[in-house]
Tab-separated table of C-alpha atoms and ligand atoms in Angstrom:
chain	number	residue	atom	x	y	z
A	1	UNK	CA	3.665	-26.095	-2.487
A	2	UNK	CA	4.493	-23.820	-5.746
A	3	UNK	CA	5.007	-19.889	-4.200
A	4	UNK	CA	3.734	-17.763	-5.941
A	5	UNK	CA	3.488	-13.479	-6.037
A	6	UNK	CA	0.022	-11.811	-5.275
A	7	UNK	CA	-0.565	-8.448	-5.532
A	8	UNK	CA	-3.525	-6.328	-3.996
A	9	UNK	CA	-4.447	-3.272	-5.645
A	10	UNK	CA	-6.961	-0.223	-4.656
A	11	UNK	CA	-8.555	3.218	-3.564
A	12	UNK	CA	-7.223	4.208	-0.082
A	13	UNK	CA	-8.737	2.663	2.950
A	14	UNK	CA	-10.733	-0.472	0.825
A	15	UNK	CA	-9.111	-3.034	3.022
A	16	UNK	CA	-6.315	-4.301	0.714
A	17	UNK	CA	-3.363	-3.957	4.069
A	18	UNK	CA	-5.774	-6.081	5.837
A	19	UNK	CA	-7.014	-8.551	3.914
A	20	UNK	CA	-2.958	-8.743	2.719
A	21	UNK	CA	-1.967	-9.243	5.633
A	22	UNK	CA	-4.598	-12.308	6.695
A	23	UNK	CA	-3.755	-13.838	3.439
A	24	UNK	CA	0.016	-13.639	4.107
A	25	UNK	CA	-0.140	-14.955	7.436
A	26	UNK	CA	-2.571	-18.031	5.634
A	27	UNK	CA	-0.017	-18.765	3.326
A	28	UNK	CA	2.944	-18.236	5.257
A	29	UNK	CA	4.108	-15.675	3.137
A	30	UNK	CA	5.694	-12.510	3.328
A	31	UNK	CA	3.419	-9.262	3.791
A	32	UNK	CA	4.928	-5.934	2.115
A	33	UNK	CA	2.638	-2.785	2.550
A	34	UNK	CA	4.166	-0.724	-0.044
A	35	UNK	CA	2.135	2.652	1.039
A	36	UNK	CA	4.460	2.031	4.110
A	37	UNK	CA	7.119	2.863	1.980
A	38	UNK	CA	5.640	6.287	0.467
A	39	UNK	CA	4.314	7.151	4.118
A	40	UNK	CA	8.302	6.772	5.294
A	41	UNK	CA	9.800	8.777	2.226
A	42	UNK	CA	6.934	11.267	3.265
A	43	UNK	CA	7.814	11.423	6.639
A	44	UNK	CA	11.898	12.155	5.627
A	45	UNK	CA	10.779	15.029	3.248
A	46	UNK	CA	8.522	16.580	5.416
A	47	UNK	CA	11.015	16.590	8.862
A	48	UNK	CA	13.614	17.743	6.093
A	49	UNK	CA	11.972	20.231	4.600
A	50	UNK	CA	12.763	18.681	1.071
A	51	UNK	CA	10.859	20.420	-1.842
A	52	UNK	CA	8.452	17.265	-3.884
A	53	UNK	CA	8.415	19.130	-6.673
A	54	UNK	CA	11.927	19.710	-6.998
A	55	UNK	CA	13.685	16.726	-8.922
A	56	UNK	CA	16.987	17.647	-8.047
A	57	UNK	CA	16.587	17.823	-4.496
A	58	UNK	CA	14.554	14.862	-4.285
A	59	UNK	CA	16.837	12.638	-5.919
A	60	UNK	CA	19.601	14.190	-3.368
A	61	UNK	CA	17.751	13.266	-0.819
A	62	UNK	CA	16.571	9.602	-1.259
A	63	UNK	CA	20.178	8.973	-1.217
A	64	UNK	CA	19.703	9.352	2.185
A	65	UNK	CA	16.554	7.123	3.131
A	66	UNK	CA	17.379	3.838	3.558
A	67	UNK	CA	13.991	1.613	3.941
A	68	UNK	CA	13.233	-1.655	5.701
A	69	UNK	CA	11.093	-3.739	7.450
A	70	UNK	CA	11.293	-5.025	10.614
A	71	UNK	CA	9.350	-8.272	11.443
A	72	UNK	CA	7.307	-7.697	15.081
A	73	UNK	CA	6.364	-9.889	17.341
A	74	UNK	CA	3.450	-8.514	19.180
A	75	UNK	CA	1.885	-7.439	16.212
A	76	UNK	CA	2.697	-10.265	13.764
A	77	UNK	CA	2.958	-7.982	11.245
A	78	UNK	CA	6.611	-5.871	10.297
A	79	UNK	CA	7.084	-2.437	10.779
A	80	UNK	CA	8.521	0.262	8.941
A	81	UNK	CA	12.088	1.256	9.585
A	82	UNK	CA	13.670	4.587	8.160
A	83	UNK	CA	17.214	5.269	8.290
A	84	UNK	CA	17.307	2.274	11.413
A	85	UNK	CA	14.034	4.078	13.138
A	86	UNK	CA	10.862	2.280	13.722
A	87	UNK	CA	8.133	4.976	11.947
A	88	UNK	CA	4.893	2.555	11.757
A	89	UNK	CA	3.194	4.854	14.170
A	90	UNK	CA	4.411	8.380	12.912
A	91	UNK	CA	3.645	7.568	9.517
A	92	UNK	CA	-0.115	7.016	9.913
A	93	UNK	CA	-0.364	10.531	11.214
A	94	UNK	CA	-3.328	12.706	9.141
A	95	UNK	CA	-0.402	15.115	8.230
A	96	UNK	CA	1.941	12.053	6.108
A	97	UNK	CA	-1.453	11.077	5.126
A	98	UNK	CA	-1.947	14.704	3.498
A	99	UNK	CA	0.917	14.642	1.792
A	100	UNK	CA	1.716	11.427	0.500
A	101	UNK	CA	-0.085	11.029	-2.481
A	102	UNK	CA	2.022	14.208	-3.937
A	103	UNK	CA	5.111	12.575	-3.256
A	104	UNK	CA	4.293	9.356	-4.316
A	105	UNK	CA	3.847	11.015	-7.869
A	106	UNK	CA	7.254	12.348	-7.992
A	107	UNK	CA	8.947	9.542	-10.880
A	108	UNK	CA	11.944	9.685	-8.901
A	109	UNK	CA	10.356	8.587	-5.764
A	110	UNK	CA	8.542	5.953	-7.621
A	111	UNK	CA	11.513	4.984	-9.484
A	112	UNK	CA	12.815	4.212	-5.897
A	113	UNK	CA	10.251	2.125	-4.340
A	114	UNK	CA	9.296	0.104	-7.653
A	115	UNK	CA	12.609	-1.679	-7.725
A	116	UNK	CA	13.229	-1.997	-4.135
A	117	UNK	CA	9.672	-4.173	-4.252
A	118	UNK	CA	10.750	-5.811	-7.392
A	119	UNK	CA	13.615	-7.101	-5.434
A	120	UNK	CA	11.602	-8.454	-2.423
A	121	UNK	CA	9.486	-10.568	-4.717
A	122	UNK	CA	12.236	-12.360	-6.565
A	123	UNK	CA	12.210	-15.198	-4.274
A	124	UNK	CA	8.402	-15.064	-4.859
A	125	UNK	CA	5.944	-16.435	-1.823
A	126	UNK	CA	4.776	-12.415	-1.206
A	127	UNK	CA	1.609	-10.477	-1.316
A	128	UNK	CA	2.154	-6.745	-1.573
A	129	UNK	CA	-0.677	-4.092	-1.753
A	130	UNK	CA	-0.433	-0.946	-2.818
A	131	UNK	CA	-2.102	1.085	-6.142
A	132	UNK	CA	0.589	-0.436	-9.006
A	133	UNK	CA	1.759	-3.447	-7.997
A	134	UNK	CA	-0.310	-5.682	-10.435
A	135	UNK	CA	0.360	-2.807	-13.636
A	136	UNK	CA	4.178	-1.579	-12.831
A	137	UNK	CA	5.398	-3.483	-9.677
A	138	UNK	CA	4.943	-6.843	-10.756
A	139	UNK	CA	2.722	-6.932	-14.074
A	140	UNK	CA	3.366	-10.961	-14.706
A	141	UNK	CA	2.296	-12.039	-10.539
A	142	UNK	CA	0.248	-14.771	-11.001
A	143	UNK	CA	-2.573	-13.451	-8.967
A	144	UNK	CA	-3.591	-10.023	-9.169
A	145	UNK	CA	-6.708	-8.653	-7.280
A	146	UNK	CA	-8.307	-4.971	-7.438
A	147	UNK	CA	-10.329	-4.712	-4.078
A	148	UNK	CA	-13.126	-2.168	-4.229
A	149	UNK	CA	-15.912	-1.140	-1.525
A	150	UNK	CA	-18.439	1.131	-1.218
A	151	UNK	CA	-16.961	4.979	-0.523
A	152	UNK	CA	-19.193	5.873	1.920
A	153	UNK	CA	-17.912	2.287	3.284
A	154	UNK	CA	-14.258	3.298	2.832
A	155	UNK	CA	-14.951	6.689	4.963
A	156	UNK	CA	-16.707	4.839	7.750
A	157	UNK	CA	-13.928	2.367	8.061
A	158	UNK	CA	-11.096	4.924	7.969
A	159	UNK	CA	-12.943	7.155	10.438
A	160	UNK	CA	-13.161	4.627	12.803
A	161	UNK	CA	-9.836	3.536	12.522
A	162	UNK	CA	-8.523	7.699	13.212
A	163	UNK	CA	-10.920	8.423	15.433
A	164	UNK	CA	-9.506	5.625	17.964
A	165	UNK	CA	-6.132	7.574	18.033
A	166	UNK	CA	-7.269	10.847	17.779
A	167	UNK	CA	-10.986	12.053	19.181
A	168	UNK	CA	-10.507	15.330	17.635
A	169	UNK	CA	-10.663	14.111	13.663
A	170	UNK	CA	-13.827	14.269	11.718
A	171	UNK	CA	-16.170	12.797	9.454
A	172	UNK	CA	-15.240	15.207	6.591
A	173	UNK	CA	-11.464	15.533	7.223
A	174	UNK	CA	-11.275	11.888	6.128
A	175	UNK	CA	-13.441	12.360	3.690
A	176	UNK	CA	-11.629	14.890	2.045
A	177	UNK	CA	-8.229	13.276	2.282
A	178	UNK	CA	-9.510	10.164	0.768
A	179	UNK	CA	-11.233	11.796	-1.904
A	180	UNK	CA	-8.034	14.003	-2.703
A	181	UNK	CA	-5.783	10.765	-2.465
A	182	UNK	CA	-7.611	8.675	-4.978
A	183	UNK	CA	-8.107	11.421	-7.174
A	184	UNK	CA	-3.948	11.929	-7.307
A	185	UNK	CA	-2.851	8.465	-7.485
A	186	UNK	CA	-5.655	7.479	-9.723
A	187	UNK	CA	-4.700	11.062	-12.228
A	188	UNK	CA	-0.547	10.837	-11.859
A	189	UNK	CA	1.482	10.827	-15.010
A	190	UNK	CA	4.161	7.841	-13.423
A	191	UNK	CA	2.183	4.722	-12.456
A	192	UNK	CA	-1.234	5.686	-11.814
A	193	UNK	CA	-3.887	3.161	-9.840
A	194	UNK	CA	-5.639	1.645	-12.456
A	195	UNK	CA	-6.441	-1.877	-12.343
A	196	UNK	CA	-4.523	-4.729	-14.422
A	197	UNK	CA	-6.443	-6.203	-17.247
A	198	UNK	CA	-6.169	-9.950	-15.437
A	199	UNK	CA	-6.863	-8.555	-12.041
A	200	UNK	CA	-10.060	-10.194	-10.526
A	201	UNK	CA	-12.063	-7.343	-8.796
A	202	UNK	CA	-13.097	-7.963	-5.037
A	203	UNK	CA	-16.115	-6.179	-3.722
A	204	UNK	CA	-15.862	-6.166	-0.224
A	205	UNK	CA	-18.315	-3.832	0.673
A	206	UNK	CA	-20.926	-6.568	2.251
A	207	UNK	CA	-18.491	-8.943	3.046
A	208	UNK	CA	-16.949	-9.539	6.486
A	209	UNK	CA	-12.959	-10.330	7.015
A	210	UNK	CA	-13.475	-13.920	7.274
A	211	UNK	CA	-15.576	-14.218	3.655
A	212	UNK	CA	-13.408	-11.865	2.111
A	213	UNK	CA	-9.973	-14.034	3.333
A	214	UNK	CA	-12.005	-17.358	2.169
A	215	UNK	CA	-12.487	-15.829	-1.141
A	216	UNK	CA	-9.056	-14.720	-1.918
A	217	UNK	CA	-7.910	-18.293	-0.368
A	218	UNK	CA	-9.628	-20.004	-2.957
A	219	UNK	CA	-8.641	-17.735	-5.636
A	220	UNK	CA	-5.014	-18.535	-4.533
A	221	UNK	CA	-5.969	-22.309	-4.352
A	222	UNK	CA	-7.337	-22.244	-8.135
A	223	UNK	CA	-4.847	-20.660	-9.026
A	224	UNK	CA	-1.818	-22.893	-7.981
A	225	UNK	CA	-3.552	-25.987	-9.127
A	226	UNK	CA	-4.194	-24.118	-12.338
A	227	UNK	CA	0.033	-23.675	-12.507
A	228	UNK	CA	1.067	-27.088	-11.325
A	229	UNK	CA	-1.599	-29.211	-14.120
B	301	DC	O1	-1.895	2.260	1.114
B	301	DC	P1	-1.696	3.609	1.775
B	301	DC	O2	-2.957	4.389	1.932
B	301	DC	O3	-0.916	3.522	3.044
B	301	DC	O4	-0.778	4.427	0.744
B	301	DC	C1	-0.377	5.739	1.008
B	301	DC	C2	-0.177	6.489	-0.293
B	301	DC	O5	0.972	5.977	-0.965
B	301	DC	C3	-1.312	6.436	-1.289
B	301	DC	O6	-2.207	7.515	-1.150
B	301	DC	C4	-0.624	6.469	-2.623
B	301	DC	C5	0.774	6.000	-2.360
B	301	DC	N1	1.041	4.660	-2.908
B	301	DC	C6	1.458	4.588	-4.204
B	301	DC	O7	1.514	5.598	-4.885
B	301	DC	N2	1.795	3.398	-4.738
B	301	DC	C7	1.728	2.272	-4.011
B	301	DC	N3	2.093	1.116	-4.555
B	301	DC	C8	1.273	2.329	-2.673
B	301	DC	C9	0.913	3.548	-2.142
């Protein structure tokens, strides 16, 4: 069957790594969460004590971060290696979380992580979220789709999610940092989340995993018989 590249874009916390993820494993294609990617450069600067808003030094030092993904078998699902270390849980802390949105809008750190993920799709038979793939990443994918829910929705399901890990987190902490994260990547000068013109918008604020998955499916399906006429 003809591969193809998909590419999920959204807010934070809509449901995108998920609903990736189900449609990868579907498809038997690869998965790439490219926030991993911006949580791992996060997690370098911040243990380094490397200055975001300092070009210079930020260029010095993603000379030094070498970024990969290993594929595990527990989880079906890869984790994030930096510099050879396994980071998937460290960089899902609240404190990359704070952060990462201001170093994802460095250019040079963008720079960096656009054409690493340009090079995973070249063989094609990917679906990458993230908040540019279908404008910067890969603006001619065949399928692009901008997945939207409800905010209160979005806080809810993020909450939960933090809350399991750590008891002391609150309502309004997550709140806050969701609120401050789409308002930076949606307001950046490099790249901002916007959706692509072709990009078919999925509401999946009433929706549960299995309709959403059965939706995209089909959108996939169309869309590969649409190719091979
Ligand atoms: O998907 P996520 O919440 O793990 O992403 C973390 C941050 O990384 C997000 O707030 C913005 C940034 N990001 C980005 O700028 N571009 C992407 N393609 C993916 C994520």
């Amino acid at each position: 069957m003809k591969k193809i590249i998909i590419t999920l874009d959204g807010y934070s916390s809509c449901g995108k790594s998920t609903l990736a993820k189900e449609m990868a494993h579907a498809l038997n294609y690869v998965f790439i969460d490219s926030g991993a990617m911006y949580r791992a450069i996060t997690l370098y600067f911040l243990r380094n004590h490397i200055n975001w808003n300092d070009d210079a030094e930020v260029q010095e030092a993603l000379k030094e971060i070498n970024l990969d993904f290993d594929y595990n078998t527990t989880t079906g699902t890869s984790d994030m290696l930096l510099n050879d270390e396994n980071v998937e849980v460290l960089i899902r802390d609240m404190l990359v979380s704070e952060h990462v949105s201001e170093v994802a809008a460095n250019q040079y750190v963008r720079n960096f992580g656009v054409t690493q993920q340009q090079k995973m799709g070249e063989k094609k038979g990917i679906v990458m979220d993230g908040r540019d793939i279908g404008t910067t990443v890969f603006p001619n994918a065949e399928l692009k789709i901008f997945v939207t829910a409800d905010p209160a929705i979005r806080v809810e399901r993020r909450f939960k999610e933090l809350f399991a890990k750590n008891p002391n987190i609150s309502v309004e902490e997550v709140k806050t940092n969701l609120e401050m994260r789409d308002y930076i990547d949606s307001n950046r000068e490099f790249s901002p989340l916007r959706k692509a013109e072709d990009a078919i918008v999925l509401d999946n604020s009433n929706l549960t995993r299995e309709e959403q998955l059965r939706t995209a499916l089909q959108w996939v399906n169309n869309k590969i018989n649409e190719l091979v006429k």
